Amino acid sequence: MGQLIAVEGLDGAGKNTLVTELVDRWRRDGLRVWTVTFPRYGESVTADLAAEALHGQHGDLRESVYAMALMFALDRADAADEIRAAVAAHDIVLLDRYVASNAAYNAARLSQEADGEMVEWVREVEFHRFRLPVPDHHVLLGVAPEVALDRAARRAATDATRPRDLYERDTDLQLRVDRVYRQLAQSMWMSPWLSTADGDPAELAQRLLDE
Ligand SMILES: Nc1ncnc2c1ncn2[C@@H]1O[C@H](COP(=O)(O)OP(=O)(O)OP(=O)(O)O)[C@@H](O)[C@H]1O
Ligand SMILES: Cc1cn([C@H]2C[C@H](O)[C@@H](COP(=O)(O)O)O2)c(=O)[nH]c1=O
């Protein structure tokens, strides 16, 4: 059985960059690594509908916090068997965003804290009803919110395929998401959390293997 690791953080924090570096590093070291990014755009209808809602489509769908959370959760529920099979066949399964994204963003949308109703609802729906595997570790890429916001803005300016969505344009929301993420990490929500501010892949790769 491999280790299931979820990488979390704000929009533009650098999760995808970090995950790519960790995967390359571990594969060079001969480890069997499997990875997936959530939302699974292009593979999951509910992921695509949620993204389209965050870019202004589908009427008032985006206004319902619970509906948006459910769309992202259904994407993961559909991938649960694939994740379980990957854990059985690999040394490391690395997830770029997972259930904690739903907890952090939707608690933040409702101005709740990590010990509030939304985080508990996400836990109950995703881990209990949908039976999603619980990560062995979470990694919080906790770069300062202003850095993440700046990276997301620069990416949008240089990559026409990545315009900022509703959440990425909402500075107050990102600040609240950051707060909930730090609370989730502090309380070791669902499993141990490693926090890193700069995402040094060499150091992080070793820390995760040492755990
Ligand atoms: N350590 C870094 N230093 C400077 N720029 C970085 C760093 N890591 C990532 N970036 C840049 O910041 C932008 C966002 O990075 P990336 O796409 O990896 O973030 P992300 O957390 O996966 O974002 P999202 O959740 O919004 O998809 C990219 O343009 C990337 O090249
Ligand atoms: C997986 C997931 C994501 N979100 C939020 C986080 C982002 O602002 C958007 C889209 O994700 P991306 O990394 O920018 O592609 O959706 C969420 O609220 N709940 C989730 O489960």
PDB file of C-alpha atoms and ligand atoms in Angstrom:
ATOM      1  CA  MET A   1       0.000   0.000   0.000  1.00  0.00           C
ATOM      2  CA  GLY A   2       1.329   3.396  -0.985  1.00  0.00           C
ATOM      3  CA  GLN A   3       1.093   6.722   0.821  1.00  0.00           C
ATOM      4  CA  LEU A   4      -1.801   8.999  -0.121  1.00  0.00           C
ATOM      5  CA  ILE A   5      -0.719  12.651   0.046  1.00  0.00           C
ATOM      6  CA  ALA A   6      -2.905  15.698  -0.656  1.00  0.00           C
ATOM      7  CA  VAL A   7      -1.297  19.041  -1.536  1.00  0.00           C
ATOM      8  CA  GLU A   8      -3.415  22.056  -0.603  1.00  0.00           C
ATOM      9  CA  GLY A   9      -3.148  25.821  -0.828  1.00  0.00           C
ATOM     10  CA  LEU A  10      -4.571  28.998  -2.295  1.00  0.00           C
ATOM     11  CA  ASP A  11      -5.150  29.635  -5.991  1.00  0.00           C
ATOM     12  CA  GLY A  12      -1.774  30.473  -7.502  1.00  0.00           C
ATOM     13  CA  ALA A  13       0.172  29.221  -4.474  1.00  0.00           C
ATOM     14  CA  GLY A  14       2.274  26.960  -6.700  1.00  0.00           C
ATOM     15  CA  LYS A  15       0.714  23.552  -5.940  1.00  0.00           C
ATOM     16  CA  ASN A  16       0.870  22.289  -9.509  1.00  0.00           C
ATOM     17  CA  THR A  17       4.484  23.409  -9.848  1.00  0.00           C
ATOM     18  CA  LEU A  18       5.387  21.708  -6.568  1.00  0.00           C
ATOM     19  CA  VAL A  19       3.507  18.485  -7.385  1.00  0.00           C
ATOM     20  CA  THR A  20       5.250  18.245 -10.771  1.00  0.00           C
ATOM     21  CA  GLU A  21       8.651  18.665  -9.082  1.00  0.00           C
ATOM     22  CA  LEU A  22       7.865  16.081  -6.374  1.00  0.00           C
ATOM     23  CA  VAL A  23       6.626  13.543  -8.940  1.00  0.00           C
ATOM     24  CA  ASP A  24       9.740  14.015 -11.119  1.00  0.00           C
ATOM     25  CA  ARG A  25      12.043  13.736  -8.111  1.00  0.00           C
ATOM     26  CA  TRP A  26      10.431  10.599  -6.670  1.00  0.00           C
ATOM     27  CA  ARG A  27      10.249   8.912 -10.092  1.00  0.00           C
ATOM     28  CA  ARG A  28      13.966   9.638 -10.644  1.00  0.00           C
ATOM     29  CA  ASP A  29      14.551   7.912  -7.302  1.00  0.00           C
ATOM     30  CA  GLY A  30      12.748   4.834  -8.646  1.00  0.00           C
ATOM     31  CA  LEU A  31       9.501   5.212  -6.711  1.00  0.00           C
ATOM     32  CA  ARG A  32       6.172   4.325  -8.321  1.00  0.00           C
ATOM     33  CA  VAL A  33       4.197   7.584  -8.260  1.00  0.00           C
ATOM     34  CA  TRP A  34       0.672   8.309  -9.481  1.00  0.00           C
ATOM     35  CA  THR A  35      -0.879  11.760  -9.465  1.00  0.00           C
ATOM     36  CA  VAL A  36      -4.178  13.477 -10.205  1.00  0.00           C
ATOM     37  CA  THR A  37      -5.323  17.085 -10.076  1.00  0.00           C
ATOM     38  CA  PHE A  38      -8.748  18.074  -8.756  1.00  0.00           C
ATOM     39  CA  PRO A  39     -10.995  19.385 -10.192  1.00  0.00           C
ATOM     40  CA  ARG A  40     -10.544  16.869 -13.047  1.00  0.00           C
ATOM     41  CA  TYR A  41     -11.297  19.296 -15.880  1.00  0.00           C
ATOM     42  CA  GLY A  42     -12.115  17.586 -19.175  1.00  0.00           C
ATOM     43  CA  GLU A  43     -12.701  14.253 -17.427  1.00  0.00           C
ATOM     44  CA  SER A  44     -15.545  15.039 -15.067  1.00  0.00           C
ATOM     45  CA  VAL A  45     -18.780  16.738 -16.112  1.00  0.00           C
ATOM     46  CA  THR A  46     -19.375  18.057 -12.609  1.00  0.00           C
ATOM     47  CA  ALA A  47     -15.848  19.532 -12.443  1.00  0.00           C
ATOM     48  CA  ASP A  48     -16.396  21.279 -15.769  1.00  0.00           C
ATOM     49  CA  LEU A  49     -19.813  22.588 -14.722  1.00  0.00           C
ATOM     50  CA  ALA A  50     -18.346  23.982 -11.474  1.00  0.00           C
ATOM     51  CA  ALA A  51     -15.514  25.705 -13.350  1.00  0.00           C
ATOM     52  CA  GLU A  52     -17.958  27.151 -15.883  1.00  0.00           C
ATOM     53  CA  ALA A  53     -20.098  28.456 -13.005  1.00  0.00           C
ATOM     54  CA  LEU A  54     -17.022  30.205 -11.577  1.00  0.00           C
ATOM     55  CA  HIS A  55     -16.587  31.870 -14.975  1.00  0.00           C
ATOM     56  CA  GLY A  56     -20.138  33.221 -15.047  1.00  0.00           C
ATOM     57  CA  GLN A  57     -22.166  30.428 -16.654  1.00  0.00           C
ATOM     58  CA  HIS A  58     -25.110  28.355 -15.373  1.00  0.00           C
ATOM     59  CA  GLY A  59     -27.204  31.116 -13.857  1.00  0.00           C
ATOM     60  CA  ASP A  60     -27.137  31.319 -10.081  1.00  0.00           C
ATOM     61  CA  LEU A  61     -25.409  27.957  -9.518  1.00  0.00           C
ATOM     62  CA  ARG A  62     -22.278  29.639  -8.143  1.00  0.00           C
ATOM     63  CA  GLU A  63     -24.336  31.508  -5.542  1.00  0.00           C
ATOM     64  CA  SER A  64     -25.172  28.266  -3.725  1.00  0.00           C
ATOM     65  CA  VAL A  65     -22.207  27.325  -1.554  1.00  0.00           C
ATOM     66  CA  TYR A  66     -23.530  23.817  -0.932  1.00  0.00           C
ATOM     67  CA  ALA A  67     -24.310  23.208  -4.620  1.00  0.00           C
ATOM     68  CA  MET A  68     -20.782  24.237  -5.619  1.00  0.00           C
ATOM     69  CA  ALA A  69     -19.300  22.058  -2.873  1.00  0.00           C
ATOM     70  CA  LEU A  70     -21.382  19.117  -4.072  1.00  0.00           C
ATOM     71  CA  MET A  71     -20.248  19.557  -7.688  1.00  0.00           C
ATOM     72  CA  PHE A  72     -16.584  19.337  -6.626  1.00  0.00           C
ATOM     73  CA  ALA A  73     -17.359  16.430  -4.259  1.00  0.00           C
ATOM     74  CA  LEU A  74     -19.117  14.441  -7.034  1.00  0.00           C
ATOM     75  CA  ASP A  75     -16.015  14.790  -9.207  1.00  0.00           C
ATOM     76  CA  ARG A  76     -13.976  13.155  -6.431  1.00  0.00           C
ATOM     77  CA  ALA A  77     -16.617  10.493  -5.677  1.00  0.00           C
ATOM     78  CA  ASP A  78     -16.348   9.416  -9.310  1.00  0.00           C
ATOM     79  CA  ALA A  79     -12.562   9.052  -8.908  1.00  0.00           C
ATOM     80  CA  ALA A  80     -12.639   7.153  -5.583  1.00  0.00           C
ATOM     81  CA  ASP A  81     -12.131   3.648  -7.019  1.00  0.00           C
ATOM     82  CA  GLU A  82      -9.322   4.876  -9.264  1.00  0.00           C
ATOM     83  CA  ILE A  83      -7.550   6.457  -6.285  1.00  0.00           C
ATOM     84  CA  ARG A  84      -7.914   3.286  -4.209  1.00  0.00           C
ATOM     85  CA  ALA A  85      -6.485   1.193  -7.069  1.00  0.00           C
ATOM     86  CA  ALA A  86      -3.618   3.675  -7.484  1.00  0.00           C
ATOM     87  CA  VAL A  87      -2.756   3.487  -3.786  1.00  0.00           C
ATOM     88  CA  ALA A  88      -2.630  -0.314  -4.022  1.00  0.00           C
ATOM     89  CA  ALA A  89      -0.301  -0.247  -7.043  1.00  0.00           C
ATOM     90  CA  HIS A  90       2.066   2.651  -6.258  1.00  0.00           C
ATOM     91  CA  ASP A  91       4.451   3.836  -3.556  1.00  0.00           C
ATOM     92  CA  ILE A  92       3.026   7.344  -3.534  1.00  0.00           C
ATOM     93  CA  VAL A  93      -0.261   8.802  -4.764  1.00  0.00           C
ATOM     94  CA  LEU A  94      -0.045  12.595  -4.899  1.00  0.00           C
ATOM     95  CA  LEU A  95      -3.249  14.632  -5.110  1.00  0.00           C
ATOM     96  CA  ASP A  96      -3.164  18.263  -6.316  1.00  0.00           C
ATOM     97  CA  ARG A  97      -6.127  19.523  -4.256  1.00  0.00           C
ATOM     98  CA  TYR A  98      -8.544  17.127  -2.548  1.00  0.00           C
ATOM     99  CA  VAL A  99     -11.335  17.177   0.035  1.00  0.00           C
ATOM    100  CA  ALA A 100      -9.692  19.883   2.175  1.00  0.00           C
ATOM    101  CA  SER A 101     -10.080  22.322  -0.737  1.00  0.00           C
ATOM    102  CA  ASN A 102     -13.834  21.934  -0.436  1.00  0.00           C
ATOM    103  CA  ALA A 103     -13.623  22.386   3.330  1.00  0.00           C
ATOM    104  CA  ALA A 104     -11.450  25.512   3.168  1.00  0.00           C
ATOM    105  CA  TYR A 105     -13.104  27.344   0.251  1.00  0.00           C
ATOM    106  CA  ASN A 106     -16.685  26.715   1.289  1.00  0.00           C
ATOM    107  CA  ALA A 107     -16.140  27.437   4.984  1.00  0.00           C
ATOM    108  CA  ALA A 108     -14.463  30.665   3.856  1.00  0.00           C
ATOM    109  CA  ARG A 109     -17.359  31.522   1.541  1.00  0.00           C
ATOM    110  CA  LEU A 110     -19.675  31.278   4.580  1.00  0.00           C
ATOM    111  CA  SER A 111     -17.193  33.154   6.809  1.00  0.00           C
ATOM    112  CA  GLN A 112     -16.946  30.075   9.006  1.00  0.00           C
ATOM    113  CA  GLU A 113     -13.907  28.711  10.827  1.00  0.00           C
ATOM    114  CA  ALA A 114     -12.416  25.231  10.511  1.00  0.00           C
ATOM    115  CA  ASP A 115     -14.488  24.002  13.461  1.00  0.00           C
ATOM    116  CA  GLY A 116     -17.732  25.181  11.824  1.00  0.00           C
ATOM    117  CA  GLU A 117     -20.643  23.397  10.146  1.00  0.00           C
ATOM    118  CA  MET A 118     -19.317  23.467   6.583  1.00  0.00           C
ATOM    119  CA  VAL A 119     -16.064  21.662   7.352  1.00  0.00           C
ATOM    120  CA  GLU A 120     -18.044  19.015   9.244  1.00  0.00           C
ATOM    121  CA  TRP A 121     -20.525  18.713   6.327  1.00  0.00           C
ATOM    122  CA  VAL A 122     -17.672  18.185   3.867  1.00  0.00           C
ATOM    123  CA  ARG A 123     -16.138  15.529   6.133  1.00  0.00           C
ATOM    124  CA  GLU A 124     -19.469  13.716   6.502  1.00  0.00           C
ATOM    125  CA  VAL A 125     -20.394  13.824   2.787  1.00  0.00           C
ATOM    126  CA  GLU A 126     -17.008  13.105   1.238  1.00  0.00           C
ATOM    127  CA  PHE A 127     -15.271  10.763   3.676  1.00  0.00           C
ATOM    128  CA  HIS A 128     -18.341   9.071   5.174  1.00  0.00           C
ATOM    129  CA  ARG A 129     -21.091   8.969   2.515  1.00  0.00           C
ATOM    130  CA  PHE A 130     -18.851   8.944  -0.585  1.00  0.00           C
ATOM    131  CA  ARG A 131     -16.213   6.836   1.234  1.00  0.00           C
ATOM    132  CA  LEU A 132     -13.302   8.738  -0.255  1.00  0.00           C
ATOM    133  CA  PRO A 133      -9.945   7.497   1.024  1.00  0.00           C
ATOM    134  CA  VAL A 134      -8.496   9.662   3.796  1.00  0.00           C
ATOM    135  CA  PRO A 135      -5.010  11.016   2.971  1.00  0.00           C
ATOM    136  CA  ASP A 136      -2.098   9.746   5.061  1.00  0.00           C
ATOM    137  CA  HIS A 137      -0.696  13.278   4.934  1.00  0.00           C
ATOM    138  CA  HIS A 138      -1.745  16.733   3.891  1.00  0.00           C
ATOM    139  CA  VAL A 139       0.769  19.311   2.677  1.00  0.00           C
ATOM    140  CA  LEU A 140      -0.193  22.974   3.050  1.00  0.00           C
ATOM    141  CA  LEU A 141       1.713  25.146   0.601  1.00  0.00           C
ATOM    142  CA  GLY A 142       1.235  28.175   2.793  1.00  0.00           C
ATOM    143  CA  VAL A 143       2.747  31.003   0.755  1.00  0.00           C
ATOM    144  CA  ALA A 144       1.538  34.457   1.801  1.00  0.00           C
ATOM    145  CA  PRO A 145      -1.857  35.249   0.246  1.00  0.00           C
ATOM    146  CA  GLU A 146      -0.489  38.347  -1.512  1.00  0.00           C
ATOM    147  CA  VAL A 147       2.150  36.164  -3.206  1.00  0.00           C
ATOM    148  CA  ALA A 148      -0.459  33.630  -4.359  1.00  0.00           C
ATOM    149  CA  LEU A 149      -2.788  36.387  -5.562  1.00  0.00           C
ATOM    150  CA  ASP A 150       0.054  37.985  -7.500  1.00  0.00           C
ATOM    151  CA  ARG A 151       1.054  34.673  -9.093  1.00  0.00           C
ATOM    152  CA  ALA A 152      -2.537  33.956 -10.135  1.00  0.00           C
ATOM    153  CA  ALA A 153      -2.837  37.455 -11.636  1.00  0.00           C
ATOM    154  CA  ARG A 154       0.457  37.156 -13.543  1.00  0.00           C
ATOM    155  CA  ARG A 155      -0.519  33.707 -14.826  1.00  0.00           C
ATOM    156  CA  ALA A 156      -3.823  35.113 -16.108  1.00  0.00           C
ATOM    157  CA  ALA A 157      -1.980  37.969 -17.818  1.00  0.00           C
ATOM    158  CA  THR A 158       0.405  35.665 -19.676  1.00  0.00           C
ATOM    159  CA  ASP A 159      -1.769  32.599 -20.294  1.00  0.00           C
ATOM    160  CA  ALA A 160      -5.005  33.231 -22.164  1.00  0.00           C
ATOM    161  CA  THR A 161      -6.277  29.766 -21.182  1.00  0.00           C
ATOM    162  CA  ARG A 162      -6.103  30.648 -17.459  1.00  0.00           C
ATOM    163  CA  PRO A 163      -8.262  33.750 -16.862  1.00  0.00           C
ATOM    164  CA  ARG A 164      -8.949  34.324 -13.172  1.00  0.00           C
ATOM    165  CA  ASP A 165     -12.244  32.873 -11.969  1.00  0.00           C
ATOM    166  CA  LEU A 166     -14.653  34.360  -9.431  1.00  0.00           C
ATOM    167  CA  TYR A 167     -12.718  32.980  -6.444  1.00  0.00           C
ATOM    168  CA  GLU A 168      -9.322  34.094  -7.791  1.00  0.00           C
ATOM    169  CA  ARG A 169     -10.560  37.673  -8.218  1.00  0.00           C
ATOM    170  CA  ASP A 170     -11.915  37.835  -4.654  1.00  0.00           C
ATOM    171  CA  THR A 171      -9.063  38.969  -2.378  1.00  0.00           C
ATOM    172  CA  ASP A 172     -11.175  38.853   0.806  1.00  0.00           C
ATOM    173  CA  LEU A 173     -12.234  35.300   0.037  1.00  0.00           C
ATOM    174  CA  GLN A 174      -8.616  34.223  -0.506  1.00  0.00           C
ATOM    175  CA  LEU A 175      -7.642  35.746   2.850  1.00  0.00           C
ATOM    176  CA  ARG A 176     -10.426  33.805   4.587  1.00  0.00           C
ATOM    177  CA  VAL A 177      -9.469  30.591   2.741  1.00  0.00           C
ATOM    178  CA  ASP A 178      -5.896  31.072   3.937  1.00  0.00           C
ATOM    179  CA  ARG A 179      -7.144  31.417   7.526  1.00  0.00           C
ATOM    180  CA  VAL A 180      -9.243  28.228   7.341  1.00  0.00           C
ATOM    181  CA  TYR A 181      -6.383  26.274   5.725  1.00  0.00           C
ATOM    182  CA  ARG A 182      -4.054  27.292   8.558  1.00  0.00           C
ATOM    183  CA  GLN A 183      -6.671  26.212  11.113  1.00  0.00           C
ATOM    184  CA  LEU A 184      -7.123  22.851   9.346  1.00  0.00           C
ATOM    185  CA  ALA A 185      -3.350  22.341   9.394  1.00  0.00           C
ATOM    186  CA  GLN A 186      -3.073  23.422  13.030  1.00  0.00           C
ATOM    187  CA  SER A 187      -5.813  21.008  14.112  1.00  0.00           C
ATOM    188  CA  MET A 188      -4.367  18.179  11.933  1.00  0.00           C
ATOM    189  CA  TRP A 189      -7.761  17.779  10.230  1.00  0.00           C
ATOM    190  CA  MET A 190      -8.243  14.113   9.222  1.00  0.00           C
ATOM    191  CA  SER A 191      -4.466  13.359   9.208  1.00  0.00           C
ATOM    192  CA  PRO A 192      -1.060  14.961   9.909  1.00  0.00           C
ATOM    193  CA  TRP A 193      -0.393  18.203   7.962  1.00  0.00           C
ATOM    194  CA  LEU A 194       3.064  19.409   6.905  1.00  0.00           C
ATOM    195  CA  SER A 195       3.209  23.134   6.267  1.00  0.00           C
ATOM    196  CA  THR A 196       5.753  24.741   3.997  1.00  0.00           C
ATOM    197  CA  ALA A 197       6.035  28.395   3.112  1.00  0.00           C
ATOM    198  CA  ASP A 198       8.406  28.158   0.173  1.00  0.00           C
ATOM    199  CA  GLY A 199       7.634  24.663  -1.120  1.00  0.00           C
ATOM    200  CA  ASP A 200      11.296  23.613  -1.457  1.00  0.00           C
ATOM    201  CA  PRO A 201      10.699  20.272  -3.245  1.00  0.00           C
ATOM    202  CA  ALA A 202      13.944  18.608  -2.137  1.00  0.00           C
ATOM    203  CA  GLU A 203      13.318  19.255   1.539  1.00  0.00           C
ATOM    204  CA  LEU A 204       9.621  18.405   1.313  1.00  0.00           C
ATOM    205  CA  ALA A 205      10.209  15.173  -0.621  1.00  0.00           C
ATOM    206  CA  GLN A 206      12.544  13.990   2.143  1.00  0.00           C
ATOM    207  CA  ARG A 207      10.277  15.126   4.993  1.00  0.00           C
ATOM    208  CA  LEU A 208       7.354  13.204   3.505  1.00  0.00           C
ATOM    209  CA  LEU A 209       9.387  10.028   3.048  1.00  0.00           C
ATOM    210  CA  ASP A 210      10.727  10.333   6.621  1.00  0.00           C
ATOM    211  CA  GLU A 211       7.222  10.581   8.135  1.00  0.00           C
TER     212      GLU A 211
HETATM  213  N1  LIG B   1       8.120  29.032  -6.354  1.00  0.00           N
HETATM  214  C1  LIG B   1       7.633  29.818  -7.311  1.00  0.00           C
HETATM  215  N2  LIG B   1       8.180  31.014  -7.562  1.00  0.00           N
HETATM  216  C2  LIG B   1       7.683  31.823  -8.517  1.00  0.00           C
HETATM  217  N3  LIG B   1       6.613  31.535  -9.303  1.00  0.00           N
HETATM  218  C3  LIG B   1       6.014  30.348  -9.080  1.00  0.00           C
HETATM  219  C4  LIG B   1       6.485  29.445  -8.078  1.00  0.00           C
HETATM  220  N4  LIG B   1       5.677  28.354  -8.089  1.00  0.00           N
HETATM  221  C5  LIG B   1       4.759  28.577  -9.044  1.00  0.00           C
HETATM  222  N5  LIG B   1       4.964  29.757  -9.650  1.00  0.00           N
HETATM  223  C6  LIG B   1       4.165  30.362 -10.739  1.00  0.00           C
HETATM  224  O1  LIG B   1       2.945  30.791 -10.145  1.00  0.00           O
HETATM  225  C7  LIG B   1       1.842  30.497 -10.982  1.00  0.00           C
HETATM  226  C8  LIG B   1       0.890  29.587 -10.230  1.00  0.00           C
HETATM  227  O2  LIG B   1       1.534  28.333 -10.025  1.00  0.00           O
HETATM  228  P1  LIG B   1       0.726  26.983 -10.091  1.00  0.00           P
HETATM  229  O3  LIG B   1      -0.080  26.898 -11.335  1.00  0.00           O
HETATM  230  O4  LIG B   1       1.690  25.883  -9.794  1.00  0.00           O
HETATM  231  O5  LIG B   1      -0.250  27.225  -8.837  1.00  0.00           O
HETATM  232  P2  LIG B   1      -1.469  26.401  -8.282  1.00  0.00           P
HETATM  233  O6  LIG B   1      -1.379  26.493  -6.803  1.00  0.00           O
HETATM  234  O7  LIG B   1      -1.479  25.024  -8.850  1.00  0.00           O
HETATM  235  O8  LIG B   1      -2.688  27.256  -8.816  1.00  0.00           O
HETATM  236  P3  LIG B   1      -4.254  26.926  -8.981  1.00  0.00           P
HETATM  237  O9  LIG B   1      -4.734  26.263  -7.740  1.00  0.00           O
HETATM  238  O10 LIG B   1      -4.865  28.277  -9.147  1.00  0.00           O
HETATM  239  O11 LIG B   1      -4.396  26.053 -10.191  1.00  0.00           O
HETATM  240  C9  LIG B   1       2.417  29.857 -12.240  1.00  0.00           C
HETATM  241  O12 LIG B   1       2.522  30.852 -13.235  1.00  0.00           O
HETATM  242  C10 LIG B   1       3.779  29.340 -11.799  1.00  0.00           C
HETATM  243  O13 LIG B   1       4.687  29.316 -12.864  1.00  0.00           O
HETATM  244  C1  LIG B   2     -11.045  20.902  -5.862  1.00  0.00           C
HETATM  245  C2  LIG B   2     -11.843  22.055  -5.329  1.00  0.00           C
HETATM  246  C3  LIG B   2     -11.608  23.330  -5.749  1.00  0.00           C
HETATM  247  N1  LIG B   2     -12.325  24.355  -5.234  1.00  0.00           N
HETATM  248  C4  LIG B   2     -12.057  25.719  -5.705  1.00  0.00           C
HETATM  249  C5  LIG B   2     -10.618  26.145  -5.612  1.00  0.00           C
HETATM  250  C6  LIG B   2     -10.384  26.997  -6.814  1.00  0.00           C
HETATM  251  O1  LIG B   2     -10.646  28.359  -6.492  1.00  0.00           O
HETATM  252  C7  LIG B   2     -11.434  26.542  -7.805  1.00  0.00           C
HETATM  253  C8  LIG B   2     -10.933  25.760  -8.951  1.00  0.00           C
HETATM  254  O2  LIG B   2      -9.746  25.065  -8.662  1.00  0.00           O
HETATM  255  P1  LIG B   2      -8.351  25.372  -9.454  1.00  0.00           P
HETATM  256  O3  LIG B   2      -7.300  24.757  -8.600  1.00  0.00           O
HETATM  257  O4  LIG B   2      -8.229  26.876  -9.566  1.00  0.00           O
HETATM  258  O5  LIG B   2      -8.482  24.740 -10.799  1.00  0.00           O
HETATM  259  O6  LIG B   2     -12.346  25.750  -7.078  1.00  0.00           O
HETATM  260  C9  LIG B   2     -13.332  24.139  -4.306  1.00  0.00           C
HETATM  261  O7  LIG B   2     -14.003  25.076  -3.860  1.00  0.00           O
HETATM  262  N2  LIG B   2     -13.572  22.870  -3.896  1.00  0.00           N
HETATM  263  C10 LIG B   2     -12.858  21.807  -4.364  1.00  0.00           C
HETATM  264  O8  LIG B   2     -13.112  20.649  -3.932  1.00  0.00           O
END
